[in-house]
PDB file of N, CA and C in Angstrom:
ATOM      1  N   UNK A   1      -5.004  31.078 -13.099  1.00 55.00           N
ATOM      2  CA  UNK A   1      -4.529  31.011 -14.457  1.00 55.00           C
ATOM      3  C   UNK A   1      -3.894  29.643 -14.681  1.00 55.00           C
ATOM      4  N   UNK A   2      -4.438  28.781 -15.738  1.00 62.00           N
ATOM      5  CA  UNK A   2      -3.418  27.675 -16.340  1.00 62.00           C
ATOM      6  C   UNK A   2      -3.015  27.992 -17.468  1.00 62.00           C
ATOM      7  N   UNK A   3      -1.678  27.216 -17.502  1.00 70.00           N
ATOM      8  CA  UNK A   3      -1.411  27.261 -18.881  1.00 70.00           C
ATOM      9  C   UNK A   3      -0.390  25.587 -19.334  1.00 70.00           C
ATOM     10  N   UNK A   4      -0.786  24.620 -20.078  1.00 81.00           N
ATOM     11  CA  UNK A   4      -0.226  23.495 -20.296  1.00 81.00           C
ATOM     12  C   UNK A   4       0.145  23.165 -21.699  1.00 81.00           C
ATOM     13  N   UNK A   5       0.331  21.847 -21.798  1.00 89.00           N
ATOM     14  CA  UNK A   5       0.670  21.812 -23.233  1.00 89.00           C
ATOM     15  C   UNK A   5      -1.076  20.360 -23.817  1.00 89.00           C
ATOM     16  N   UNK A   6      -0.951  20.222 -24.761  1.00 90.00           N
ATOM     17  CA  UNK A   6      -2.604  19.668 -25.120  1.00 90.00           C
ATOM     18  C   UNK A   6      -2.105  18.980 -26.261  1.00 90.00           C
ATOM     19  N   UNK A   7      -2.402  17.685 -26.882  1.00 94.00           N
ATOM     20  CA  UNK A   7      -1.961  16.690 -27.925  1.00 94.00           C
ATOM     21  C   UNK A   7      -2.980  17.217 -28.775  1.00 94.00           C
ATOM     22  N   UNK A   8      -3.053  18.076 -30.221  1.00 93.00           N
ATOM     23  CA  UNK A   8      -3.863  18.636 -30.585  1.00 93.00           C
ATOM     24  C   UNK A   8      -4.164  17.823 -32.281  1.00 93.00           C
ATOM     25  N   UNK A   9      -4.996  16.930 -32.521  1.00 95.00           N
ATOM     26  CA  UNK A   9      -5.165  15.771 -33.348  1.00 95.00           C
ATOM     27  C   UNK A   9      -5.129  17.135 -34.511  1.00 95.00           C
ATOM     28  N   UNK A  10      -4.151  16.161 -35.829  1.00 94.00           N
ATOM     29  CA  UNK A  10      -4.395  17.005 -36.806  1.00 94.00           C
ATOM     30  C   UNK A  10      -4.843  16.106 -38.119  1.00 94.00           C
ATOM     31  N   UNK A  11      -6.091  16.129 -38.410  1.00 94.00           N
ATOM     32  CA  UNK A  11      -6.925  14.591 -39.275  1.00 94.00           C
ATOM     33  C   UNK A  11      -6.008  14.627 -40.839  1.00 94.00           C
ATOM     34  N   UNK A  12      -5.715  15.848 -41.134  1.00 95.00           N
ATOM     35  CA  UNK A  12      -5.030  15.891 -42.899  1.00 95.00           C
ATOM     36  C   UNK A  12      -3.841  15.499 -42.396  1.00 95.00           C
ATOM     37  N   UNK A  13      -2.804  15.262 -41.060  1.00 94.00           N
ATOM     38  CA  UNK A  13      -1.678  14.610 -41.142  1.00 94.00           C
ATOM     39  C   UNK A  13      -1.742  13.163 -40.621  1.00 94.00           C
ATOM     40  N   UNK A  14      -3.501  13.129 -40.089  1.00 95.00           N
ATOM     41  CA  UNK A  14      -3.571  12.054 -39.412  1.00 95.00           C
ATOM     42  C   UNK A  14      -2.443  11.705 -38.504  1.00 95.00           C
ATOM     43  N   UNK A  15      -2.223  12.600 -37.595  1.00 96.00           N
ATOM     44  CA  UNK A  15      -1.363  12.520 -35.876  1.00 96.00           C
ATOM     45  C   UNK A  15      -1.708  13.881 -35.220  1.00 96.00           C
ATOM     46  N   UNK A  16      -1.134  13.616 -33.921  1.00 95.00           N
ATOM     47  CA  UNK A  16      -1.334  14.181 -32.785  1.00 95.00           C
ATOM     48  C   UNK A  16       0.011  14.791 -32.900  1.00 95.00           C
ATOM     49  N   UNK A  17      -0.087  16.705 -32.096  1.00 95.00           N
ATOM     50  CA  UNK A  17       0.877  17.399 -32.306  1.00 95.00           C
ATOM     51  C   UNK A  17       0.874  18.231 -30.876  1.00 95.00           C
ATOM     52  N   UNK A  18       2.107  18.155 -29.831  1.00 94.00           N
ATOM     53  CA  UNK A  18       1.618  19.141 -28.995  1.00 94.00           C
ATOM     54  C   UNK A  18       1.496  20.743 -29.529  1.00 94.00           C
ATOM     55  N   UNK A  19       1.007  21.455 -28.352  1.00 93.00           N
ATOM     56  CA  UNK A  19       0.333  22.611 -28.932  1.00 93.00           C
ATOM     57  C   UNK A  19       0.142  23.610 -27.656  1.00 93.00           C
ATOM     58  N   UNK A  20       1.110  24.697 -26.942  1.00 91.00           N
ATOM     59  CA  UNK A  20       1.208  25.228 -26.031  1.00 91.00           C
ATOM     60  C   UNK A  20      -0.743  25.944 -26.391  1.00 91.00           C
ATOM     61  N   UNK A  21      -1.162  25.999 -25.094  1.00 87.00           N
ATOM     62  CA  UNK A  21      -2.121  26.440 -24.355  1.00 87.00           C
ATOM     63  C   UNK A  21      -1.539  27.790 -23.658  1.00 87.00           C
ATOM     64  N   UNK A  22      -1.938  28.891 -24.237  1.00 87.00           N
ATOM     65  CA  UNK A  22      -1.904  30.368 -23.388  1.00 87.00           C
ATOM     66  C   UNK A  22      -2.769  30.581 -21.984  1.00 87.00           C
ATOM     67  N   UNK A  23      -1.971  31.043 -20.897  1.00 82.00           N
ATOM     68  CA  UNK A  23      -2.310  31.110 -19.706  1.00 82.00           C
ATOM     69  C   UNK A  23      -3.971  31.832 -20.135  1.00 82.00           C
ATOM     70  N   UNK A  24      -5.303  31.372 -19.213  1.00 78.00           N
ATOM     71  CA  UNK A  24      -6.325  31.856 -19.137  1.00 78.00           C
ATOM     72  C   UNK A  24      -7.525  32.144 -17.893  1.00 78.00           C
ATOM     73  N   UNK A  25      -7.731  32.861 -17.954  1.00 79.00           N
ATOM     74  CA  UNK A  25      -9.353  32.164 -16.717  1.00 79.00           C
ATOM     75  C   UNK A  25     -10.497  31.754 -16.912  1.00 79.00           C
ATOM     76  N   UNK A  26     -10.556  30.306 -15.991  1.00 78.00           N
ATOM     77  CA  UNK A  26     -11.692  30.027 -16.743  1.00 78.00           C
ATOM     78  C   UNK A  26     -12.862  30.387 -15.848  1.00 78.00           C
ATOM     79  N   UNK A  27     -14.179  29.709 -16.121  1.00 83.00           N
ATOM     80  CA  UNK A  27     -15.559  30.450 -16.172  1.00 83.00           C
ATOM     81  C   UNK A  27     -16.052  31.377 -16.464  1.00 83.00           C
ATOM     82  N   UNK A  28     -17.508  31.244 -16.256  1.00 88.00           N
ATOM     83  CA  UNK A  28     -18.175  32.401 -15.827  1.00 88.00           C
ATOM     84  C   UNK A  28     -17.743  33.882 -15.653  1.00 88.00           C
ATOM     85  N   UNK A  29     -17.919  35.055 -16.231  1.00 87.00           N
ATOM     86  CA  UNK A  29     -17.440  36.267 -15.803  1.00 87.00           C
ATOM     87  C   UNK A  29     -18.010  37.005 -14.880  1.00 87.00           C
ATOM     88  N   UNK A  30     -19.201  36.392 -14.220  1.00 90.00           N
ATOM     89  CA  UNK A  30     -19.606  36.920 -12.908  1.00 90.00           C
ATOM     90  C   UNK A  30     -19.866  36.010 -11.666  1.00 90.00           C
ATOM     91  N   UNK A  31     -19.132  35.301 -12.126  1.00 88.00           N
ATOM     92  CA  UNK A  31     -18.633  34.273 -11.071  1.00 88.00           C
ATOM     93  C   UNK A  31     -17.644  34.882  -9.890  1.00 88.00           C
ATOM     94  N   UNK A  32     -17.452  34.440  -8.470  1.00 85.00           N
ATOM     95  CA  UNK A  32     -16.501  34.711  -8.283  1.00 85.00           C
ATOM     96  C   UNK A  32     -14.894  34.210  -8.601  1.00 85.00           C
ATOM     97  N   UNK A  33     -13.828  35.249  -8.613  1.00 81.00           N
ATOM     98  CA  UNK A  33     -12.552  33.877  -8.902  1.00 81.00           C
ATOM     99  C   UNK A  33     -12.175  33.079  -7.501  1.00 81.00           C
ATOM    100  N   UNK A  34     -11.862  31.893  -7.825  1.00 76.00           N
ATOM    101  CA  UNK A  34     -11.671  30.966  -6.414  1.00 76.00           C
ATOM    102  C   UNK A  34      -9.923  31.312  -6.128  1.00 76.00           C
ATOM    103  N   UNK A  35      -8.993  31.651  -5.154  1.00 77.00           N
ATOM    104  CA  UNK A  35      -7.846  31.596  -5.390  1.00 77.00           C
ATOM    105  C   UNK A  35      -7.827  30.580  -4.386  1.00 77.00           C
ATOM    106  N   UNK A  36      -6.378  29.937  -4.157  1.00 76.00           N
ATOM    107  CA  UNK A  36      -6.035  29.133  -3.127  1.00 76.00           C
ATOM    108  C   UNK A  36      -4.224  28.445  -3.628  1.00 76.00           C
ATOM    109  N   UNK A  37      -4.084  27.925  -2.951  1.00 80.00           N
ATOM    110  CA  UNK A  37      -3.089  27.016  -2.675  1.00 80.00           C
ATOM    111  C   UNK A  37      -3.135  25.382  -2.893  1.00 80.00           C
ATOM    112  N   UNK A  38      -2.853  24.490  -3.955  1.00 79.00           N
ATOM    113  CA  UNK A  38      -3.277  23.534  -4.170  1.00 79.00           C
ATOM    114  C   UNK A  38      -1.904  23.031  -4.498  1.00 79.00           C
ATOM    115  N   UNK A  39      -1.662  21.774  -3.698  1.00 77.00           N
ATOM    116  CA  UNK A  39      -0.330  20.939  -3.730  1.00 77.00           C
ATOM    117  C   UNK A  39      -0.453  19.910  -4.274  1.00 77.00           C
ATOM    118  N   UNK A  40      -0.085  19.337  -5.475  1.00 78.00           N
ATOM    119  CA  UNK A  40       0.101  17.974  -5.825  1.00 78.00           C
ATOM    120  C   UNK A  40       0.939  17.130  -5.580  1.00 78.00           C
ATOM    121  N   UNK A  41       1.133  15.688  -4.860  1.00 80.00           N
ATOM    122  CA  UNK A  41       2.097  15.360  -4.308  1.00 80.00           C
ATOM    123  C   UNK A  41       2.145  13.942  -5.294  1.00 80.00           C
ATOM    124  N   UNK A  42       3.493  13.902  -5.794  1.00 79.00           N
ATOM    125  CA  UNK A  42       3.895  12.502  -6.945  1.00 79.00           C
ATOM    126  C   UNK A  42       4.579  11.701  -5.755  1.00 79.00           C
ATOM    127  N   UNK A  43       3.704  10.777  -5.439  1.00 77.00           N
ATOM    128  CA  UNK A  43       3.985   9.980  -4.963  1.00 77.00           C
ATOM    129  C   UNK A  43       4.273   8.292  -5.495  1.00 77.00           C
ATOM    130  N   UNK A  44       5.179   7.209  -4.982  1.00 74.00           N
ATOM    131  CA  UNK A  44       5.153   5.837  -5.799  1.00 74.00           C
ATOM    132  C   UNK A  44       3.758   5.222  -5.379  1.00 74.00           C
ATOM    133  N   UNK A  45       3.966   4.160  -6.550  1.00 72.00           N
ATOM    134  CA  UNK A  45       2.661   3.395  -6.295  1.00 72.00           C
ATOM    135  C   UNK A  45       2.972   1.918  -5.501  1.00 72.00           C
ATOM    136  N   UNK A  46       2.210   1.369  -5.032  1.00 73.00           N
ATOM    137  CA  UNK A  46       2.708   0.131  -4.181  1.00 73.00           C
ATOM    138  C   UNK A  46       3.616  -0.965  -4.946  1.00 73.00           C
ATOM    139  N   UNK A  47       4.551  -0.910  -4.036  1.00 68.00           N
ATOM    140  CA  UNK A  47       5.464  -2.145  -4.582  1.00 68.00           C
ATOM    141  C   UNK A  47       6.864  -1.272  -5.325  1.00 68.00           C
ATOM    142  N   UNK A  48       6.897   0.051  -5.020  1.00 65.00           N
ATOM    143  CA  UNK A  48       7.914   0.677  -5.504  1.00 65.00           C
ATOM    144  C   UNK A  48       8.916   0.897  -4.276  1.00 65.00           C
ATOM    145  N   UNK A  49       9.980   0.792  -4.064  1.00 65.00           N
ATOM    146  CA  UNK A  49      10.955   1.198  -3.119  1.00 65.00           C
ATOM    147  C   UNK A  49      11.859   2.216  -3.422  1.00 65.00           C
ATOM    148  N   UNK A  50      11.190   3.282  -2.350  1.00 60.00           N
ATOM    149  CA  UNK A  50      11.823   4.765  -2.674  1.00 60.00           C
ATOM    150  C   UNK A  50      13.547   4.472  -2.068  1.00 60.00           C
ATOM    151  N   UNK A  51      13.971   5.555  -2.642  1.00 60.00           N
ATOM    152  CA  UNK A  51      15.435   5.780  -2.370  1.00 60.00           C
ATOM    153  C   UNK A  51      16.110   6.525  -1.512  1.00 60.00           C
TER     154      UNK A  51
END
């Protein structure tokens, strides 16, 4: 399941508005679902000196 937020263009105000995204699943419905464990790690970029 994700659920995020999405910059959702609105042309009659001419700007961008966030816009919560409701948790969903995606694909296929006879797909299998994939589960797992997935870590994102925020790391610096070169030339940054951590603290």
């Amino acid at each position: 399941m994700r659920w995020h937020w999405r910059n959702q263009w609105y042309p009659l105000r001419g700007e961008h508005r966030p816009v919560w995204i409701n948790p969903h699943v995606k694909g296929p419905q006879d797909a299998p679902l994939r589960t797992g464990d997935t870590v994102h790690v925020l790391a610096a970029g070169p030339g940054v000196a951590e603290e």
